[in-house]
mmCIF file of C-alpha atoms in Angstrom:
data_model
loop_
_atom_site.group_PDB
_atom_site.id
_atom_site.type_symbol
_atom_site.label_atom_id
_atom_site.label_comp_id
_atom_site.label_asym_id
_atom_site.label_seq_id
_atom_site.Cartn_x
_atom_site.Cartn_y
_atom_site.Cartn_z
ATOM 1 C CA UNK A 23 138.056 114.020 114.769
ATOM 2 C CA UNK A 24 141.309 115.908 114.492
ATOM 3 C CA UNK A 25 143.668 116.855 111.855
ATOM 4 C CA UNK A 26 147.488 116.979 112.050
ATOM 5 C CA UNK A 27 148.183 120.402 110.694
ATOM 6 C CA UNK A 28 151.662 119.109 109.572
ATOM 7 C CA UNK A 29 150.945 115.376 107.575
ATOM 8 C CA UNK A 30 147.353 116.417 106.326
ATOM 9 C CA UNK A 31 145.371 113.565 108.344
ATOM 10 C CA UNK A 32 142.798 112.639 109.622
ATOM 11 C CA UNK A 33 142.798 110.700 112.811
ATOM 12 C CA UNK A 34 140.482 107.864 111.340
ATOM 13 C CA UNK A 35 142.993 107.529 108.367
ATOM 14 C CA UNK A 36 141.327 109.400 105.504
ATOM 15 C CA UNK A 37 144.448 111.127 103.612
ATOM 16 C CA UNK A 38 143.215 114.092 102.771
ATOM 17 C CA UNK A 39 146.127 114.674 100.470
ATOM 18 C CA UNK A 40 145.954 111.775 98.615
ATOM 19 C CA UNK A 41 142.365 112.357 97.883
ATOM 20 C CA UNK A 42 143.396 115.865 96.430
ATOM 21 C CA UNK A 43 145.677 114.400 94.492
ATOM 22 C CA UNK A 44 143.750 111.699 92.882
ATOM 23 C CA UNK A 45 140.662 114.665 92.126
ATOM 24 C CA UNK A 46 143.059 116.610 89.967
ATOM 25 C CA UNK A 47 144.589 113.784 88.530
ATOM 26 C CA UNK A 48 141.232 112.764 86.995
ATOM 27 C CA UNK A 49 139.467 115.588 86.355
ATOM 28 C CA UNK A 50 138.722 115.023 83.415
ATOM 29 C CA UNK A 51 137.120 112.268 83.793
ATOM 30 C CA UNK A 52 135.473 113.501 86.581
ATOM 31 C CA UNK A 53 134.154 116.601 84.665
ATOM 32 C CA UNK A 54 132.635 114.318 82.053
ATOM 33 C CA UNK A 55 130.514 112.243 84.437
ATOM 34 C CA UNK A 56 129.428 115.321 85.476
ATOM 35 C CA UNK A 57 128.228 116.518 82.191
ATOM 36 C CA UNK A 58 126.902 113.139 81.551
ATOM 37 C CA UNK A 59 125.107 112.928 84.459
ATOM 38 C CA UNK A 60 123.651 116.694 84.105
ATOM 39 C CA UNK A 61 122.367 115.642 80.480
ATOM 40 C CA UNK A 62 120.846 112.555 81.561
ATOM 41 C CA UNK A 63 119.115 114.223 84.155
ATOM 42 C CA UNK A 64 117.765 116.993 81.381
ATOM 43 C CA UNK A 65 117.003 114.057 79.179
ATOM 44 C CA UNK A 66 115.016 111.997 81.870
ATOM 45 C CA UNK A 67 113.272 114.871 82.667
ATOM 46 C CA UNK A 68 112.106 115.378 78.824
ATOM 47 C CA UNK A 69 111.502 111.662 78.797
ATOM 48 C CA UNK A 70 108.245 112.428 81.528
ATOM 49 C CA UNK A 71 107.289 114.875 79.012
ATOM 50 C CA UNK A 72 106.578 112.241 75.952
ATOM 51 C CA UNK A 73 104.568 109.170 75.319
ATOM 52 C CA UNK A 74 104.299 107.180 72.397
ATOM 53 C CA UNK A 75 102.942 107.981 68.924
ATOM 54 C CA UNK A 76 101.332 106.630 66.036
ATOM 55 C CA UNK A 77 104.034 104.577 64.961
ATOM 56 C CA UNK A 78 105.403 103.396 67.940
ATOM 57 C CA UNK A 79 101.500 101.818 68.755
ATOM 58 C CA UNK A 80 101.986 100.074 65.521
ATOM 59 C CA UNK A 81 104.657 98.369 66.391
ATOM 60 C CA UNK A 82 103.719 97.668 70.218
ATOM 61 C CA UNK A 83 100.712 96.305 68.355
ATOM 62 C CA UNK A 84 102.064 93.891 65.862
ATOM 63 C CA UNK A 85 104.575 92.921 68.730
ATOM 64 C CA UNK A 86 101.712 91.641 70.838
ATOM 65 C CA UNK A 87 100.342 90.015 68.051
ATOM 66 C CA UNK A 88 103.455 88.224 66.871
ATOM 67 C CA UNK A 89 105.532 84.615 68.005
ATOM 68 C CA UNK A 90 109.077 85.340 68.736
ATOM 69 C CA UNK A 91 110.276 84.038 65.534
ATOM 70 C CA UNK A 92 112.599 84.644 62.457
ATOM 71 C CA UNK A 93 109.806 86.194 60.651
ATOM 72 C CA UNK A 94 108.748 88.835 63.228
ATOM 73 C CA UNK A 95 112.237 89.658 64.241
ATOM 74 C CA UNK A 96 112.842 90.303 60.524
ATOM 75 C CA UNK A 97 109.860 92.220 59.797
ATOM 76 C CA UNK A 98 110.339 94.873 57.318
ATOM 77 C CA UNK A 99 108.281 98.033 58.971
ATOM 78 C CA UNK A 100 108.382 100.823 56.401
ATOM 79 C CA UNK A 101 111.593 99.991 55.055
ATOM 80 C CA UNK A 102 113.283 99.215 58.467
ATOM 81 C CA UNK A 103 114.662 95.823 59.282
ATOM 82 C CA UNK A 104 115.857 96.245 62.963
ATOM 83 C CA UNK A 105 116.082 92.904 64.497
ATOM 84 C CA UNK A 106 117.269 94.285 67.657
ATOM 85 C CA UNK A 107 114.442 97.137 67.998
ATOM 86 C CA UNK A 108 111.893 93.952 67.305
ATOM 87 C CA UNK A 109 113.124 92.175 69.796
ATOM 88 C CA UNK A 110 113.290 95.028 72.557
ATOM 89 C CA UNK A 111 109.180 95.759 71.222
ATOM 90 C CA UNK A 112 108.763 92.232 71.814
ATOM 91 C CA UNK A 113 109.616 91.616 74.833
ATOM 92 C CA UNK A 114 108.309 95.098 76.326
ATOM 93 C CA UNK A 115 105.026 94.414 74.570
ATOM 94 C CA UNK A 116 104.710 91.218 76.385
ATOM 95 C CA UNK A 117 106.156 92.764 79.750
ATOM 96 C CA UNK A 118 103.962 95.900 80.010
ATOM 97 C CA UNK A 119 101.877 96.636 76.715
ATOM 98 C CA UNK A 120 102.256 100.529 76.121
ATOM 99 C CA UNK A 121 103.840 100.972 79.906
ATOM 100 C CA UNK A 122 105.602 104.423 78.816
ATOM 101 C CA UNK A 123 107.815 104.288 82.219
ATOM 102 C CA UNK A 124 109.205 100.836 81.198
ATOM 103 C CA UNK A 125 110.212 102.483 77.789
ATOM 104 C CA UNK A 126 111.441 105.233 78.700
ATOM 105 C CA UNK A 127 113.699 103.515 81.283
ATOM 106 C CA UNK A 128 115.143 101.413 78.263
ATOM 107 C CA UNK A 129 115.979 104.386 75.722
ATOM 108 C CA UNK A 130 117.178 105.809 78.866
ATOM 109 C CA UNK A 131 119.664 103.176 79.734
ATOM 110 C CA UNK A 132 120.710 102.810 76.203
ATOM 111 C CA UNK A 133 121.197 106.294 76.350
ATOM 112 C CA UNK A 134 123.397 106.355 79.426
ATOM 113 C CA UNK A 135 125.812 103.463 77.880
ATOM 114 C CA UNK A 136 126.290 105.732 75.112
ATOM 115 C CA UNK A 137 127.070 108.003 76.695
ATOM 116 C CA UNK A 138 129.648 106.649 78.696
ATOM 117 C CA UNK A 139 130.725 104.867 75.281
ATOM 118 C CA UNK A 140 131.558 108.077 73.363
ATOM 119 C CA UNK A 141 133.357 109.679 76.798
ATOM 120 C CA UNK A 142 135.567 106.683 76.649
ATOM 121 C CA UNK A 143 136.163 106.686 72.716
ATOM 122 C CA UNK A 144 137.366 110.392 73.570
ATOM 123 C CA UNK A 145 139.427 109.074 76.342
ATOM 124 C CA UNK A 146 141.045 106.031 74.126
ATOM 125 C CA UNK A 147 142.061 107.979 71.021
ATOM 126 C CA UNK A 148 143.248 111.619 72.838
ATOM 127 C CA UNK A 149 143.942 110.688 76.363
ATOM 128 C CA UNK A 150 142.444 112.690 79.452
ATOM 129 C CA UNK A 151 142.871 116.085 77.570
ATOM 130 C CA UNK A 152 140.527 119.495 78.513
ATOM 131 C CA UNK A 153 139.417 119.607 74.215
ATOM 132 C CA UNK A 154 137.483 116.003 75.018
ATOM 133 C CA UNK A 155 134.980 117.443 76.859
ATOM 134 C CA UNK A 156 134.840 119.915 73.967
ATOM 135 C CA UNK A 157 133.624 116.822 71.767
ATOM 136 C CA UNK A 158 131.703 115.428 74.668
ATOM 137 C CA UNK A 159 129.875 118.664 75.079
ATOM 138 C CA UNK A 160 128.927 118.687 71.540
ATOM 139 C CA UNK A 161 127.895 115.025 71.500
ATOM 140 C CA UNK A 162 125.993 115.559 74.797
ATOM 141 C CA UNK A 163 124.295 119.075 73.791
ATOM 142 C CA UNK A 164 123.153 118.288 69.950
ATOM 143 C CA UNK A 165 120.160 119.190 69.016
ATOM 144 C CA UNK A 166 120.025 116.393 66.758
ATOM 145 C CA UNK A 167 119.317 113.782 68.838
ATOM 146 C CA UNK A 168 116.284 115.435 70.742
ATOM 147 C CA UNK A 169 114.145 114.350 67.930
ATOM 148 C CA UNK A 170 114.453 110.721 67.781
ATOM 149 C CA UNK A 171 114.642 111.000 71.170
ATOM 150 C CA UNK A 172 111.139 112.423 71.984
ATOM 151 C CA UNK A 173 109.660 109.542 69.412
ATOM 152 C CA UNK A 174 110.513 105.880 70.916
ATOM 153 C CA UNK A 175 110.495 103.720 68.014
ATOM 154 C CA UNK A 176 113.309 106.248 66.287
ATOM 155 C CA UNK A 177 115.177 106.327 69.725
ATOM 156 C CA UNK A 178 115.243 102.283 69.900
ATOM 157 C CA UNK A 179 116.920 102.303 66.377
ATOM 158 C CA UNK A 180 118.912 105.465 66.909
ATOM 159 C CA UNK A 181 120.846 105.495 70.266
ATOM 160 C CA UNK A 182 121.844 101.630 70.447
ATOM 161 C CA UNK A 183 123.032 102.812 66.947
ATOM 162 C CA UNK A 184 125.275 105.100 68.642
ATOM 163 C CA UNK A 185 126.402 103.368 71.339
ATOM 164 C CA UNK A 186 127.559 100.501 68.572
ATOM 165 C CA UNK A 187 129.251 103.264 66.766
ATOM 166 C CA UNK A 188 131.268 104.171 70.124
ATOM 167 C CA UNK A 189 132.160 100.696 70.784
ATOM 168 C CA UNK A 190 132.916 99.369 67.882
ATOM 169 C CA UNK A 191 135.090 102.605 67.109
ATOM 170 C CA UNK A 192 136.982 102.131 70.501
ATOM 171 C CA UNK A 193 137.744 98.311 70.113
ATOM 172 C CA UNK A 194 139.215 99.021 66.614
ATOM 173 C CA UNK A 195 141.672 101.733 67.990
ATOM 174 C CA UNK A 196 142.834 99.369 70.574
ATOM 175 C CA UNK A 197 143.205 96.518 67.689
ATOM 176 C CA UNK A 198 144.873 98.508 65.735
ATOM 177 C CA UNK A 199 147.187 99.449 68.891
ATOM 178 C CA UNK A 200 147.542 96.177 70.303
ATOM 179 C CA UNK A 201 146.668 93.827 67.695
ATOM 180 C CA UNK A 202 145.455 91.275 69.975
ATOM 181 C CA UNK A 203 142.320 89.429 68.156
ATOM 182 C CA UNK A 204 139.529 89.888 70.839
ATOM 183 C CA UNK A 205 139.596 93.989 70.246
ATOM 184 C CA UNK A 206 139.328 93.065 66.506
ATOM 185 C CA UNK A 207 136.397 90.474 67.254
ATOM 186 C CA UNK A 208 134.863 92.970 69.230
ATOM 187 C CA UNK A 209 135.092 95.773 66.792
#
């Protein structure tokens, strides 16, 4: 393998150059999927830390116990009605009854989409500017989130409720950019 001092080449055709180029053109975006990936690897790492509590064997347990139907998925669990969060207990109940890997992984997932979600919100209404990973940080780094995180039934309501926020929030910017009806049906 040789380089040509004078082009920047490679002899197998890797443009050394151009790759330069396209790191500092996004790195932003680069430097956010760092930071996401550096607090999903703290959070995963907290995750094999936790297990379920009282509540969330409650709700494993009237899960098992329970038909999929209109009435369970409507349940009203101490003032919650979360059809979503029934149906995710429902079908993890019947999957793996209190398998704490299996429910990790899904608060973990949801987690990750969010967090992708709110780095592109950032990007759609300011562009790839350095303050986004100011709000990213702050998103990323809250110490708000650790709770509901650390107790699964609050984390199965509270971070798809986020990631909805994100979306939701970014599809109505680019409606009311566009104004094409799919961003407004998706919002």
């Amino acid at each position: 393998m040789s380089v040509d001092g004078d082009a920047g080449y490679i002899d197998e055709g890797l443009d050394v150059q151009a790759v330069i180029s396209w790191l500092r053109q996004h790195q932003i975006l680069l430097t956010g999927l760092i930071m996401i990936a550096a607090q999903l690897a703290w959070k995963a790492q907290l995750l094999t830390q936790l297990y379920f509590t009282q509540d969330d064997f409650f709700n494993l347990d009237v899960a098992i116990q329970s038909h999929l139907n209109w009435h369970y998925l409507t349940f009203n669990s101490a003032g919650n009605m979360v059809i979503g969060t029934q149906l995710i207990t429902w079908v993890l109940a019947r999957i793996s009854l209190y398998d704490w890997g299996l429910a990790a992984s899904v608060v973990f997932v949801l987690l990750a989409c969010s967090c992708f979600a709110a780095l592109r919100l950032l990007r759609t209404l300011f562009g790839d500017r350095p303050m986004i990973l100011v709000a990213l940080a702050v998103y990323l780094l809250t110490p708000l989130t650790v709770p509901d995180f650390g107790w699964w039934s609050a984390a199965i309501e509270s971070v798809p409720l986020q990631l909805a926020i994100f979306m939701a929030l970014n599809a109505h910017v680019w409606y009311l950019r566009t104004g094409r009806a799919r961003h407004l049906v998706a919002a």
